[in-house]
Each structure stands twice: as C-alpha cells, then as structure tokens.
mmCIF file with all atom_site columns, C-alpha atoms in Angstrom:
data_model
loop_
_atom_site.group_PDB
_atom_site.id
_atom_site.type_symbol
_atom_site.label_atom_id
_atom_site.label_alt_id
_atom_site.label_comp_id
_atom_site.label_asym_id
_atom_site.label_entity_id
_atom_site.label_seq_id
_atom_site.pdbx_PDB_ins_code
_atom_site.Cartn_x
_atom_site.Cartn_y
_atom_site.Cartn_z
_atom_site.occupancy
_atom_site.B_iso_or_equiv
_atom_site.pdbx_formal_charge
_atom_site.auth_seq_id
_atom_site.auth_comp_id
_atom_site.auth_asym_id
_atom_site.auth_atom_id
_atom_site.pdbx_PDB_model_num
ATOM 1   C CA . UNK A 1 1   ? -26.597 30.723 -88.813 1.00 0.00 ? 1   UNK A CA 1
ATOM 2   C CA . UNK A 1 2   ? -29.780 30.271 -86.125 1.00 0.00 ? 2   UNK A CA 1
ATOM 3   C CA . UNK A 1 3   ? -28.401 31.806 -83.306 1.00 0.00 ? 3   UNK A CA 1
ATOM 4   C CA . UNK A 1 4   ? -30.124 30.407 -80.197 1.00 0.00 ? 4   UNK A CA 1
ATOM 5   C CA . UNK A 1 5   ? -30.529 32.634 -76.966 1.00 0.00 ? 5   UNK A CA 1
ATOM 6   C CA . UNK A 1 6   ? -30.976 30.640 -73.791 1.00 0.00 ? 6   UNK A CA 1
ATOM 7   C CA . UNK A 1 7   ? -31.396 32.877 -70.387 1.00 0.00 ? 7   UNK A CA 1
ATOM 8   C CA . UNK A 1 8   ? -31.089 32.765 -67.658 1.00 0.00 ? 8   UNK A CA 1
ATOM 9   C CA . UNK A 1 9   ? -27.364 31.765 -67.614 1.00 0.00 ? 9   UNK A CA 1
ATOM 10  C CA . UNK A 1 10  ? -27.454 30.478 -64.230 1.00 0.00 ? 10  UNK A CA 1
ATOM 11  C CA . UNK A 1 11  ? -29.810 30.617 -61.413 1.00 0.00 ? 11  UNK A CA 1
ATOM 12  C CA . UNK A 1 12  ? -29.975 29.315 -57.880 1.00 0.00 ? 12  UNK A CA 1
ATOM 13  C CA . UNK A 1 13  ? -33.309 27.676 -56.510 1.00 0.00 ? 13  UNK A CA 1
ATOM 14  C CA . UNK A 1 14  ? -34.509 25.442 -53.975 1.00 0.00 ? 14  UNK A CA 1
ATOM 15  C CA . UNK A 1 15  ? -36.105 21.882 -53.589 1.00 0.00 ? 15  UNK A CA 1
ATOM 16  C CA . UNK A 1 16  ? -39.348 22.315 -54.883 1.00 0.00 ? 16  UNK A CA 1
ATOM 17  C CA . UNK A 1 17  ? -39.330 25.376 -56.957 1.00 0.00 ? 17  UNK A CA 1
ATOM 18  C CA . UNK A 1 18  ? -40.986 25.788 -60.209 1.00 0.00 ? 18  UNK A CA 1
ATOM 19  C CA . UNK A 1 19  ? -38.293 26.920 -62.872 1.00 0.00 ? 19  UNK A CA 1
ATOM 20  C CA . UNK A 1 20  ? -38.423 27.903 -66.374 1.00 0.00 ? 20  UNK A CA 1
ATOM 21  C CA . UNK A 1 21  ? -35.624 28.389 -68.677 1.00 0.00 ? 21  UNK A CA 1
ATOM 22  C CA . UNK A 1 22  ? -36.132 30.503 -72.026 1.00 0.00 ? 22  UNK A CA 1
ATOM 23  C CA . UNK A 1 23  ? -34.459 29.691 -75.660 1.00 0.00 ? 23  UNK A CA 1
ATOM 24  C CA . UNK A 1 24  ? -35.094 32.780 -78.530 1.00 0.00 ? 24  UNK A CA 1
ATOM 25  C CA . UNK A 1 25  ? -34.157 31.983 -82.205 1.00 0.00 ? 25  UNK A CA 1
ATOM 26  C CA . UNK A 1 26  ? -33.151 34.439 -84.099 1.00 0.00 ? 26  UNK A CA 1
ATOM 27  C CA . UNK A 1 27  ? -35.216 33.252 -86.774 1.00 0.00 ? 27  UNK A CA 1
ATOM 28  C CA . UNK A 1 28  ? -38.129 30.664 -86.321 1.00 0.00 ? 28  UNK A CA 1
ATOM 29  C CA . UNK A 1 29  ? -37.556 27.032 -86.585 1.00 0.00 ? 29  UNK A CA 1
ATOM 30  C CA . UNK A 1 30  ? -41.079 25.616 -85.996 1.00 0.00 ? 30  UNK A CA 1
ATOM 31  C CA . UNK A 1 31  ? -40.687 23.208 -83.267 1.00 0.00 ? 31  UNK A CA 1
ATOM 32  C CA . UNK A 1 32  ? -36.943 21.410 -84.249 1.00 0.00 ? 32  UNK A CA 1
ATOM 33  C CA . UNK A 1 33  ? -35.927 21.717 -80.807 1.00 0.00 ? 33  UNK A CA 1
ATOM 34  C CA . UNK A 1 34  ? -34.817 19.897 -78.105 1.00 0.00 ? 34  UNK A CA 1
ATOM 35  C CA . UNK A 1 35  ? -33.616 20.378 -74.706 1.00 0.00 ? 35  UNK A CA 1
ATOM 36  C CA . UNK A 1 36  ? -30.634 18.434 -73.026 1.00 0.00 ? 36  UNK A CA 1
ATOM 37  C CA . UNK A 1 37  ? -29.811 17.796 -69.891 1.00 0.00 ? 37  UNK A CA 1
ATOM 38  C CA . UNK A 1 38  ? -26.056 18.149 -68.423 1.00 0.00 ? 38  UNK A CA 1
ATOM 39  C CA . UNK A 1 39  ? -24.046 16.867 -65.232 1.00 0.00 ? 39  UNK A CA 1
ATOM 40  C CA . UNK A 1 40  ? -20.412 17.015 -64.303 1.00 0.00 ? 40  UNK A CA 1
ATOM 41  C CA . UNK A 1 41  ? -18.927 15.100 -66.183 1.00 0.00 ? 41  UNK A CA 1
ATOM 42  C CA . UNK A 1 42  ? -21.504 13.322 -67.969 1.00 0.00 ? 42  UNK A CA 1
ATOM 43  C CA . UNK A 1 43  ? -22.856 13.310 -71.688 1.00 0.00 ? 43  UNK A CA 1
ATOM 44  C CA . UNK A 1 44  ? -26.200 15.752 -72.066 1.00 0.00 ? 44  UNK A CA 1
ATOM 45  C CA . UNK A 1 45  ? -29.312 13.756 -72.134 1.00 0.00 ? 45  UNK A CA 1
ATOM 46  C CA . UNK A 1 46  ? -32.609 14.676 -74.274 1.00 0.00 ? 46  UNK A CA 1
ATOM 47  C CA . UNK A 1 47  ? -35.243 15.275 -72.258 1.00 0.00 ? 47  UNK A CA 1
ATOM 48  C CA . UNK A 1 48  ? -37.856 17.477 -74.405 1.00 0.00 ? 48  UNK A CA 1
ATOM 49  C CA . UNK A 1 49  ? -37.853 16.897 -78.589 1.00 0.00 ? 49  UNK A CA 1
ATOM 50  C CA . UNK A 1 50  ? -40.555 18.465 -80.833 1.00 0.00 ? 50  UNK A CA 1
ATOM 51  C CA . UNK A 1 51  ? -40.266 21.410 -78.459 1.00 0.00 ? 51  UNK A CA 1
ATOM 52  C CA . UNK A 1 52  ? -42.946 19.637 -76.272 1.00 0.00 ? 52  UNK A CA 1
ATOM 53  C CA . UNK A 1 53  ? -42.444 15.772 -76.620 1.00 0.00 ? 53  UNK A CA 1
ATOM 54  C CA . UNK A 1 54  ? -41.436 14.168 -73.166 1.00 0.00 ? 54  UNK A CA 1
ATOM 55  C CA . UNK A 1 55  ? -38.535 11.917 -73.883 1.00 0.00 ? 55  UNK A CA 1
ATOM 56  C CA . UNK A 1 56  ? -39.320 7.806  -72.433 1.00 0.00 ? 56  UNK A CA 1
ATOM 57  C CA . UNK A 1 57  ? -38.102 7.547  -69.334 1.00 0.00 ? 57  UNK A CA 1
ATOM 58  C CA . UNK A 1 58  ? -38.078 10.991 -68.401 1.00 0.00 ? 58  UNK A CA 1
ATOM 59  C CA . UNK A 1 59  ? -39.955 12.218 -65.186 1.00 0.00 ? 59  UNK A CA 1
ATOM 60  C CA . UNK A 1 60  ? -42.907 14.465 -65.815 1.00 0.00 ? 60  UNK A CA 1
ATOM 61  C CA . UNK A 1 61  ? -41.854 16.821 -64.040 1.00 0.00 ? 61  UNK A CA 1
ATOM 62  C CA . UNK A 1 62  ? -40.008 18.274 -67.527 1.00 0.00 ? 62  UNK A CA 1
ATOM 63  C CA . UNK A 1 63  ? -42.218 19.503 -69.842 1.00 0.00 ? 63  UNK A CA 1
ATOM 64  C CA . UNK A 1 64  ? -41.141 21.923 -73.020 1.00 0.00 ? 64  UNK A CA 1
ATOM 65  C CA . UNK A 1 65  ? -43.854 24.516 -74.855 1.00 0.00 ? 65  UNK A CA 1
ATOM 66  C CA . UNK A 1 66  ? -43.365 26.597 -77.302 1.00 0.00 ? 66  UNK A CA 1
ATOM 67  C CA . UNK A 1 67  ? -42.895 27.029 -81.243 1.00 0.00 ? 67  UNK A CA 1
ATOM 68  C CA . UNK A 1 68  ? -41.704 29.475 -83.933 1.00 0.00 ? 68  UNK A CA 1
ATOM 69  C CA . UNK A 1 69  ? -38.744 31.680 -82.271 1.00 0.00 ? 69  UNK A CA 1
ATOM 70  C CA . UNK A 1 70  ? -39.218 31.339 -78.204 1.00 0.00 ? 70  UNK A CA 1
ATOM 71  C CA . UNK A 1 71  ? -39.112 28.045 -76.241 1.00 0.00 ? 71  UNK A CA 1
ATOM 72  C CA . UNK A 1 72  ? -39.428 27.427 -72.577 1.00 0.00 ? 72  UNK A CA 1
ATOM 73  C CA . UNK A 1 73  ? -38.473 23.936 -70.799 1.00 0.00 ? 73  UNK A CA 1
ATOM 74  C CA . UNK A 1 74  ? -40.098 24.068 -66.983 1.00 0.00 ? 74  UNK A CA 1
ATOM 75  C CA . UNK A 1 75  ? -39.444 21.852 -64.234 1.00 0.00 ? 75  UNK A CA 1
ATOM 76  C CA . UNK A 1 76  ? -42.682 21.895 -62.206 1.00 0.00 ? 76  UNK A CA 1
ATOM 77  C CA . UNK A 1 77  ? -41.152 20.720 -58.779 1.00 0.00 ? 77  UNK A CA 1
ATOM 78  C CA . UNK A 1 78  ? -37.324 20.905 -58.783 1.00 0.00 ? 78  UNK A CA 1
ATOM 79  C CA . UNK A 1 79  ? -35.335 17.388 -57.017 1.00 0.00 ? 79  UNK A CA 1
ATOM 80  C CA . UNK A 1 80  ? -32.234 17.391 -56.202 1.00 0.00 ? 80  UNK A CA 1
ATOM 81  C CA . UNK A 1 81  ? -31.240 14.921 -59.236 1.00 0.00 ? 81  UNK A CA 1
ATOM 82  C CA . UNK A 1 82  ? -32.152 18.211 -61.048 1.00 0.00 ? 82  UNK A CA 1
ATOM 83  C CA . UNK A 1 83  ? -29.590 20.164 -60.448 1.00 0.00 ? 83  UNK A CA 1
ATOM 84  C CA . UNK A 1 84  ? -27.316 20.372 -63.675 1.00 0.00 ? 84  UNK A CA 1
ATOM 85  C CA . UNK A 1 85  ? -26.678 22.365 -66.989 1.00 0.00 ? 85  UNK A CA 1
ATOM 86  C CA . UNK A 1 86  ? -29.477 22.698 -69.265 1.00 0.00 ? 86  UNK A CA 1
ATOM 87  C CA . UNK A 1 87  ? -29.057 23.450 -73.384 1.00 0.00 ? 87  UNK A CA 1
ATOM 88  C CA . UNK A 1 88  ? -31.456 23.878 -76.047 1.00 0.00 ? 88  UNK A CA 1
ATOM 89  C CA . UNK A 1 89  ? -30.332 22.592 -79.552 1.00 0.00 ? 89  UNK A CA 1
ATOM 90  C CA . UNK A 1 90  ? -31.919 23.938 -82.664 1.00 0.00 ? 90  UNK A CA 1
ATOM 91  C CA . UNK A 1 91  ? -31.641 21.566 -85.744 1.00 0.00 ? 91  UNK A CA 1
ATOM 92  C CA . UNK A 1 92  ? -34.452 23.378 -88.134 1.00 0.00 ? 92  UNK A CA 1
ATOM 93  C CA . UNK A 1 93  ? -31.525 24.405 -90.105 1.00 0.00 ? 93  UNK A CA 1
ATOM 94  C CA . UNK A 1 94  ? -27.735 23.590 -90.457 1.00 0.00 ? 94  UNK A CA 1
ATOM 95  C CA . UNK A 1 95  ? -25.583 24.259 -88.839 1.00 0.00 ? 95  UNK A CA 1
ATOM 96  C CA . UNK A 1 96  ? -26.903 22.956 -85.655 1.00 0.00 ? 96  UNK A CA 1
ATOM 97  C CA . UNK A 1 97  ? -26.729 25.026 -82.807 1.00 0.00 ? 97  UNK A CA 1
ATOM 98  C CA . UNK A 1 98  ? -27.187 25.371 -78.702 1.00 0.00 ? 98  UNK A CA 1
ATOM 99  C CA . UNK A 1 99  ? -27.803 27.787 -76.455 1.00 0.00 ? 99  UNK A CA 1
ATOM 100 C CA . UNK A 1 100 ? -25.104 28.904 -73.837 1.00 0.00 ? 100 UNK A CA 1
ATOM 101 C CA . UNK A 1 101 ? -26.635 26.934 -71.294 1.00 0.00 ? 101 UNK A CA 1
ATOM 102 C CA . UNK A 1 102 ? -28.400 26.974 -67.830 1.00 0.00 ? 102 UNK A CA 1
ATOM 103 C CA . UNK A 1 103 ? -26.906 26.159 -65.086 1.00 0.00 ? 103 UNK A CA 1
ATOM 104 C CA . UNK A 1 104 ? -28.908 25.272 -62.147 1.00 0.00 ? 104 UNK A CA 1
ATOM 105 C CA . UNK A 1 105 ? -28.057 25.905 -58.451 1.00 0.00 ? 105 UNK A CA 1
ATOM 106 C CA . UNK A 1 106 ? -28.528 24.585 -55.207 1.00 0.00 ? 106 UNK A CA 1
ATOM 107 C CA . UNK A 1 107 ? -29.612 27.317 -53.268 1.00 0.00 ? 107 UNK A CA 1
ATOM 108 C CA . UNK B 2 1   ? -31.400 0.099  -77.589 1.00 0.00 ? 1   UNK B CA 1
ATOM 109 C CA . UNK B 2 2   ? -28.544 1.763  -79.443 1.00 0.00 ? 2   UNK B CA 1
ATOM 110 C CA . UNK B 2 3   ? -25.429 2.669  -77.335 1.00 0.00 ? 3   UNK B CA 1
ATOM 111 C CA . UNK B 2 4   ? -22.406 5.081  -79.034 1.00 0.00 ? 4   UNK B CA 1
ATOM 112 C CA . UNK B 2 5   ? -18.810 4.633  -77.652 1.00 0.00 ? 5   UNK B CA 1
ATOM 113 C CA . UNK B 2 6   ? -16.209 7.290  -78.632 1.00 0.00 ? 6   UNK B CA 1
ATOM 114 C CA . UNK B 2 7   ? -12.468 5.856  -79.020 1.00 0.00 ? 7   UNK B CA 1
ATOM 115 C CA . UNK B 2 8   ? -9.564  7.309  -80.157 1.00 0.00 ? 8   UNK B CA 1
ATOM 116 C CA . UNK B 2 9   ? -6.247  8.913  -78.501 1.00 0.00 ? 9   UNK B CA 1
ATOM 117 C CA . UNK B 2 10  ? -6.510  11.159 -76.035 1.00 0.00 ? 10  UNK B CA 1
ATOM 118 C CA . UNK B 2 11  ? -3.388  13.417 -76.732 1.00 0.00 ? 11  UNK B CA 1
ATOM 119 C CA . UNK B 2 12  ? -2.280  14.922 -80.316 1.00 0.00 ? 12  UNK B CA 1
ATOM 120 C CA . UNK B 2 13  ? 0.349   16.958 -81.386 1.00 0.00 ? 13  UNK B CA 1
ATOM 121 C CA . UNK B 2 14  ? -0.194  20.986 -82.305 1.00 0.00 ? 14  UNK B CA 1
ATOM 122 C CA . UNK B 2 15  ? -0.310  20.503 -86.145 1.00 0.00 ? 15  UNK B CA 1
ATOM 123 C CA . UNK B 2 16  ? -1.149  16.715 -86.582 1.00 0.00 ? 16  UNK B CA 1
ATOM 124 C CA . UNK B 2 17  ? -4.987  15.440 -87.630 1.00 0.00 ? 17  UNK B CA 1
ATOM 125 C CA . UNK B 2 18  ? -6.361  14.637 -84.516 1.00 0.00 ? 18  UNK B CA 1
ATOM 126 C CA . UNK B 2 19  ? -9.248  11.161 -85.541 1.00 0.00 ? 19  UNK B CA 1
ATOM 127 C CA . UNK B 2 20  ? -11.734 9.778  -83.089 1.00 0.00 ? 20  UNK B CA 1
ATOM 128 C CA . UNK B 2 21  ? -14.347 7.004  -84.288 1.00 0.00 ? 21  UNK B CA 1
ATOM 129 C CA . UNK B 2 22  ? -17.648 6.042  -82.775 1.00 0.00 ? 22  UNK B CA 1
ATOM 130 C CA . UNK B 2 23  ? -19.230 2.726  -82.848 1.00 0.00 ? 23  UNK B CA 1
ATOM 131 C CA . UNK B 2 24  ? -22.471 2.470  -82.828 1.00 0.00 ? 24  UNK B CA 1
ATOM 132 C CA . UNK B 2 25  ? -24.177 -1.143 -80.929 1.00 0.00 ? 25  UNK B CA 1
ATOM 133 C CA . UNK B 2 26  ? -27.512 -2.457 -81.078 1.00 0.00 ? 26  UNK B CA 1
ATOM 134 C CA . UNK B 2 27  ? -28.390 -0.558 -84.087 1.00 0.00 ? 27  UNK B CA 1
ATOM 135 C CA . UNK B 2 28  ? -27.243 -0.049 -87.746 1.00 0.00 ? 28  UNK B CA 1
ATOM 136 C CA . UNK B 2 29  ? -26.217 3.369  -88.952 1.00 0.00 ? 29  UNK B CA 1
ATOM 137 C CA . UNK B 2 30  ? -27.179 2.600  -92.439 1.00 0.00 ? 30  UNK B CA 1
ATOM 138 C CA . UNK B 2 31  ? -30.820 2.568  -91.627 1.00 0.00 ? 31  UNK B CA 1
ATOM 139 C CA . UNK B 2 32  ? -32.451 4.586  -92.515 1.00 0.00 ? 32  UNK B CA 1
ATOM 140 C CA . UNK B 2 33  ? -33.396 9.235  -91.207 1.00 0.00 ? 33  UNK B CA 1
ATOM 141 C CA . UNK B 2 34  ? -30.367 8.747  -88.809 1.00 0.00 ? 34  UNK B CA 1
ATOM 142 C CA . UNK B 2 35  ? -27.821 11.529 -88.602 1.00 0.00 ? 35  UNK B CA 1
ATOM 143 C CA . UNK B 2 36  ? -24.654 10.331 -87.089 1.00 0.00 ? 36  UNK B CA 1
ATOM 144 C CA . UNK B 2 37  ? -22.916 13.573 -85.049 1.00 0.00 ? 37  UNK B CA 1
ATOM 145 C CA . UNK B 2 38  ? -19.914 14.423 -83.451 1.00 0.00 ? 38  UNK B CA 1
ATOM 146 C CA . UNK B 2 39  ? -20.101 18.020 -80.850 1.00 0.00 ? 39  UNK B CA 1
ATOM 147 C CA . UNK B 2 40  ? -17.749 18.712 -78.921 1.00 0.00 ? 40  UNK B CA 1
ATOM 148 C CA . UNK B 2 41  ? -17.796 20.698 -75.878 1.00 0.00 ? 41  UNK B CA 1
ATOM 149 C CA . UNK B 2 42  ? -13.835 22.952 -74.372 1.00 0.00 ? 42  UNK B CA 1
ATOM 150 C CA . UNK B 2 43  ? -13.600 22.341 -70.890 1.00 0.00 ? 43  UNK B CA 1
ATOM 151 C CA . UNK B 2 44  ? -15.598 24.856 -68.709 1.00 0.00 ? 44  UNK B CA 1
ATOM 152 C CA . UNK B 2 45  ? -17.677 25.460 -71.779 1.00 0.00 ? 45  UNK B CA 1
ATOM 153 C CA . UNK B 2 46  ? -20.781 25.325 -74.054 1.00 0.00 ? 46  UNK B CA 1
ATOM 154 C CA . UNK B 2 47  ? -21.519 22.670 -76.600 1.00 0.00 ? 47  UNK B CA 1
ATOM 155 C CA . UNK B 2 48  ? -20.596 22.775 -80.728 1.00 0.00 ? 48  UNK B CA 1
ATOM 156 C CA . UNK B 2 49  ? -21.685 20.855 -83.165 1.00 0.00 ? 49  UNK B CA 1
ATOM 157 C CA . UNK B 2 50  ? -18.923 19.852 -85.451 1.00 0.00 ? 50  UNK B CA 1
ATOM 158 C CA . UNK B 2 51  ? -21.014 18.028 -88.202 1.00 0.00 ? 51  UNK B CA 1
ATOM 159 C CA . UNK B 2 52  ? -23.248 14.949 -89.100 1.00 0.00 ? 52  UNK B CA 1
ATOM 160 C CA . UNK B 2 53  ? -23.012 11.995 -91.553 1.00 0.00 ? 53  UNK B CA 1
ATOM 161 C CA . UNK B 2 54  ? -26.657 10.868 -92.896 1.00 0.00 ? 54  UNK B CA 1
ATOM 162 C CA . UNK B 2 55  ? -27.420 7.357  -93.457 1.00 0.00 ? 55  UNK B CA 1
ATOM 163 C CA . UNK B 2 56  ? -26.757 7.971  -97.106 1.00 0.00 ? 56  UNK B CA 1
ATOM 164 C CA . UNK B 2 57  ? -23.092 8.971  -96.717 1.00 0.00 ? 57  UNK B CA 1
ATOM 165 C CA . UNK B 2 58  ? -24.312 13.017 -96.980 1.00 0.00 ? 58  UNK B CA 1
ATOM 166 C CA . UNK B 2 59  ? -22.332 14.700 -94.936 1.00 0.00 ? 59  UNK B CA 1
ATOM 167 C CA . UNK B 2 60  ? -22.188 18.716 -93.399 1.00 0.00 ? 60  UNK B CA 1
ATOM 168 C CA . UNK B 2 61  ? -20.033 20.467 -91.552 1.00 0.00 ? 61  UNK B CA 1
ATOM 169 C CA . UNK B 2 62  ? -20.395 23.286 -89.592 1.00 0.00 ? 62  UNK B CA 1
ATOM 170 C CA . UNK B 2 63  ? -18.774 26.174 -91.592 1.00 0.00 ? 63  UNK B CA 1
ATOM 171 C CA . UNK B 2 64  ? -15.986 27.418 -88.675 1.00 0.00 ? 64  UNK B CA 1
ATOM 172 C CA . UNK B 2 65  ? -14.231 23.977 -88.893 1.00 0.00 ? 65  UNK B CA 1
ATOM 173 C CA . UNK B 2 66  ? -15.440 22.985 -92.519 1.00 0.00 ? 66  UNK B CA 1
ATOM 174 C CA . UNK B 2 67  ? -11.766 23.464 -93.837 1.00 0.00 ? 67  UNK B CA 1
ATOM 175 C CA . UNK B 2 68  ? -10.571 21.022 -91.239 1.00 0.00 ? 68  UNK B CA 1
ATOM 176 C CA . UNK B 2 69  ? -13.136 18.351 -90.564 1.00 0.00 ? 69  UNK B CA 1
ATOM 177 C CA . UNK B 2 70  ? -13.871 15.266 -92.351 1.00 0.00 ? 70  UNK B CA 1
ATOM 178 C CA . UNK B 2 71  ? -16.367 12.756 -91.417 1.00 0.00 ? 71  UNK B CA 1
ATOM 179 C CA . UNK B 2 72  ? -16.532 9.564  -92.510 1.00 0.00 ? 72  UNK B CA 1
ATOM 180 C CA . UNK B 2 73  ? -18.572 6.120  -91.988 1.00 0.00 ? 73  UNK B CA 1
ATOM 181 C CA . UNK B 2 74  ? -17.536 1.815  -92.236 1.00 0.00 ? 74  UNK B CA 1
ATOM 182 C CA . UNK B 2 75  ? -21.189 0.809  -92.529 1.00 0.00 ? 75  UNK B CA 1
ATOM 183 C CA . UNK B 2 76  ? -19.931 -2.646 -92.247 1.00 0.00 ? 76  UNK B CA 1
ATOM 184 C CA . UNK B 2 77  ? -18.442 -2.212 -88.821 1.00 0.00 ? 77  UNK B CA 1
ATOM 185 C CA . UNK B 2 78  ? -20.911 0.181  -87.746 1.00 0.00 ? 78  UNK B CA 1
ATOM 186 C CA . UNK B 2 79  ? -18.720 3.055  -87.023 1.00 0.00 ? 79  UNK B CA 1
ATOM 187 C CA . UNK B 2 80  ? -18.476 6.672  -87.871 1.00 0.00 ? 80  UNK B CA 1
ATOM 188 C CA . UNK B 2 81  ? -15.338 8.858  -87.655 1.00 0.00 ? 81  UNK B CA 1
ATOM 189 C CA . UNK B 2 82  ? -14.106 12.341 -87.365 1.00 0.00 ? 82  UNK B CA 1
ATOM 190 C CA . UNK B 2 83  ? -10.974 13.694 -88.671 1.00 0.00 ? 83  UNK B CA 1
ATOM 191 C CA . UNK B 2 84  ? -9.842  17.115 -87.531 1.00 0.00 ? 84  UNK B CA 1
ATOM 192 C CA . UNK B 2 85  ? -6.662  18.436 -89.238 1.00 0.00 ? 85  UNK B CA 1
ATOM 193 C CA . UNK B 2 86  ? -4.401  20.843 -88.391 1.00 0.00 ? 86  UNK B CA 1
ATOM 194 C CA . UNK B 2 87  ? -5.187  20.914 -84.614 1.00 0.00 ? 87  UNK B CA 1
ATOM 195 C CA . UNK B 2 88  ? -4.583  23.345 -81.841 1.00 0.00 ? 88  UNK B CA 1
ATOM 196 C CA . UNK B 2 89  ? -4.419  23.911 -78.141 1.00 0.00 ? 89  UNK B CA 1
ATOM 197 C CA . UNK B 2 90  ? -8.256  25.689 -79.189 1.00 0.00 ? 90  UNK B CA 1
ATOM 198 C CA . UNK B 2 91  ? -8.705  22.433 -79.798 1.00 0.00 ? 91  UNK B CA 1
ATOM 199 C CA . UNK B 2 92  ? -8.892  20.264 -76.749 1.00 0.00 ? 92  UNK B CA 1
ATOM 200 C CA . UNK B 2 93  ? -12.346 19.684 -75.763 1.00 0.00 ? 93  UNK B CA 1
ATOM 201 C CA . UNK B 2 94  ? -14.509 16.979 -75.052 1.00 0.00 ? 94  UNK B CA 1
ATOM 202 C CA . UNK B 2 95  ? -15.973 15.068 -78.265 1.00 0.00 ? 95  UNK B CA 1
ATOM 203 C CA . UNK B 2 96  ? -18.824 13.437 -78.473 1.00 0.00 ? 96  UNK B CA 1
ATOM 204 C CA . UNK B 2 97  ? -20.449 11.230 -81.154 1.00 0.00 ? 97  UNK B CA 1
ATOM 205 C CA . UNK B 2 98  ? -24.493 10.820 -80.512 1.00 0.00 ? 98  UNK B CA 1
ATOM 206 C CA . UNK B 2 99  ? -27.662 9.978  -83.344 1.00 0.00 ? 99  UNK B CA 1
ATOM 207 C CA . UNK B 2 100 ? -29.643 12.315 -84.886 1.00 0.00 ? 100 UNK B CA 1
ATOM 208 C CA . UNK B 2 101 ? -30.741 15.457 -82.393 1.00 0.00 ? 101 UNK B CA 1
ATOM 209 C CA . UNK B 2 102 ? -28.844 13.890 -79.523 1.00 0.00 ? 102 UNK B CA 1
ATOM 210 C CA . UNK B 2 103 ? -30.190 10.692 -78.613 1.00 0.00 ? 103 UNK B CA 1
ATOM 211 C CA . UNK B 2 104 ? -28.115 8.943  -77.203 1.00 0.00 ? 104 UNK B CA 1
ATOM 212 C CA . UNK B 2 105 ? -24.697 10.473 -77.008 1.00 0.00 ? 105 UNK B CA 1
ATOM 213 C CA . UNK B 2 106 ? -21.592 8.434  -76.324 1.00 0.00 ? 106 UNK B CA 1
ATOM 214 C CA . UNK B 2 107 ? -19.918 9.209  -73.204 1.00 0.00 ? 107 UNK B CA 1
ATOM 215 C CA . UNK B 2 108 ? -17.263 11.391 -74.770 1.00 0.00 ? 108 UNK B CA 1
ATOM 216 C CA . UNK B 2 109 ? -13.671 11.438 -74.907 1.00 0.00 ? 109 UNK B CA 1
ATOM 217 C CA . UNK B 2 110 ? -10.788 14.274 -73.606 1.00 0.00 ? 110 UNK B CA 1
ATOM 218 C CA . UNK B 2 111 ? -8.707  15.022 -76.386 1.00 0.00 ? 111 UNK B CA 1
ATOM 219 C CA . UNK B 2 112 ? -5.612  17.052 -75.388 1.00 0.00 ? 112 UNK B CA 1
ATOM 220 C CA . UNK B 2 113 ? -4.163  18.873 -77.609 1.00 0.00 ? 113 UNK B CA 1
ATOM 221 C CA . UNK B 2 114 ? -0.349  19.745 -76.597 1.00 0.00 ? 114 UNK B CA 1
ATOM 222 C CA . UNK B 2 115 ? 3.289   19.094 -77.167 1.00 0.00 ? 115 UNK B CA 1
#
C-alpha cells in the first residue's frame, strides 16, 4: 500500500496567513492526487485534483503543486471560512489512501 | 450536477451485516470512467476508503475489510450499496458514498454499531 504522509498535523494561524500543508508518498504516484477539504460535521470537499487543478467554484486562494512523491496545497491568504481539516487522497494505485489530516486553527 | 445521498439504518447489531446504499441523482452511474466509493471516517478520526464499484460492475476492496465488504450496484435505480458483514463496535463510523476521487460525496450517515 501507498502510504501517504501529510504534516503538519495541526497548526494554529491567523486571518491572513499564508499556509502550506505537505503530503509525502511513499512511493511516487505522478500527480493522482487530490486534496479535500473538511468541517465539523460536514462531508470533505475537493478542492485541488491533478495535484494542481483548482476545483470550479473554488476560491483561488487554494492552489496545489507538486508531482512524483511530495505535494503541497497552500492557502495564499487564510479567511475565516478556512478554518477546517485538510486530507490528501492518493488514488495512483489501489487501495486508495489519505493522509492523517490537517487541522487548521484559529489562532 | 450529480448529488449522492447515503441511506440505510443507523444502528446494527455486533455480529449482523451492517448495508447502506447510495443513490446517485442527476447523473447515471453506468456511464461511463466513474468509480462509485464508499469511505468511511470513526468519529474523532481520519478517513478510509472501503472500496469502489466501476461503471462496469469491477469492483475492489481495500484489503483490511476485503473479507467483509461487498459492494454492489442497481444500474436501473441508480444506486450503489455496501455490505459490511460481521460488524463491530470498531465499526461505527461515519460512511460515505462519493464518485470517483471524491467529487461529490454524499453527506454521510452515523452507523452505530452496539447492542
């Protein structure tokens, strides 16, 4: 199995920051990723496929780099709508798999 | 644009086959390069991806739960199902049915698993 390792785990940060969150594979997978988006309670919602490809209707804020083994997603200037649990997903290979996720903080 | 909707009971018995089933509007899941998914996700937790029916009727599972899991597809009511068997309190989690890499996802479902 890919395993997929997302860091930070958590991190706190303010209105406005620049953030980026990390995903390594342990093996590469070209650029079959995607990156989700999760609040309380809610489903996850793509943001980033292809590693890089904005999702419609997402702000532009997001935007996802990276190919091969290590991935970033960044969020240029952080809102407060932002603040939730982030996940990359690897399907270059079954079985599917995440990262632990990324929560974000108010801080 | 194509909307999933989980349904299913919300409590099962230690032991029993616990069987959800997703139905899939304003799109068909016969047409064709969609995966059909169900993940699930224990409370407090990360996400797992259980398996995936193709448009074809292929299926895979993901090995942990491959002794246990059957998923299944009525391409004339535009559904997809999961069957878990033999379930445990390890068990309970959210479950989610969503298209190909995640988009969309159904809202999920709470599935209990207890006595």
């Amino acid at each position: 199995d890919i395993q997929m390792t997302q860091s930070p785990s958590s991190l706190s940060a303010s209105v406005g920051d620049r953030l980026t969150i990390t995903c390594r594979a342990s093996q590469g997978i070209r650029n079959d990723l995607g990156w989700y988006q999760q609040k309380p309670g809610k489903a996850p919602k793509r943001l980033i496929y292809a590693a890089s490809s904005l999702q419609s209707g997402v702000p532009s804020r997001f935007s996802g780099s990276g190919s091969g083994t290590e991935f970033t997603l960044t969020i240029s200037s952080l809102q407060p709508e932002d603040f939730a649990t982030y996940y990359c997903l690897q399907h270059s290979s079954t079985p599917w798999t995440f990262g632990q996720g990324t929560k974000v903080e108010i801080k | 644009q194509v909307q999933l909707q989980e349904s299913g009971p919300g409590l099962v018995q230690p032991s029993q086959t616990l069987s959800l089933t997703c139905t899939v509007s304003g799109g068909s899941i016969s047409s064709g390069g969609s995966y059909w998914s169900w993940i699930r996700q224990h409370p407090g937790k990360g996400l797992e991806w259980i398996g995936y029916i193709f448009h074809s009727g292929d299926t895979y599972y993901t090995p942990s739960l491959k002794s246990r899991v059957t998923i299944s597809a009525d391409m004339s009511k535009s559904q997809f199902s999961l069957k878990l068997s033999s379930v445990t309190a390890a068990d309970t989690a959210v479950y989610y049915c969503a298209r190909d890499y995640g988009s969309p996802w159904g809202q999920g479902t709470l599935v209990t698993v207890s006595s």
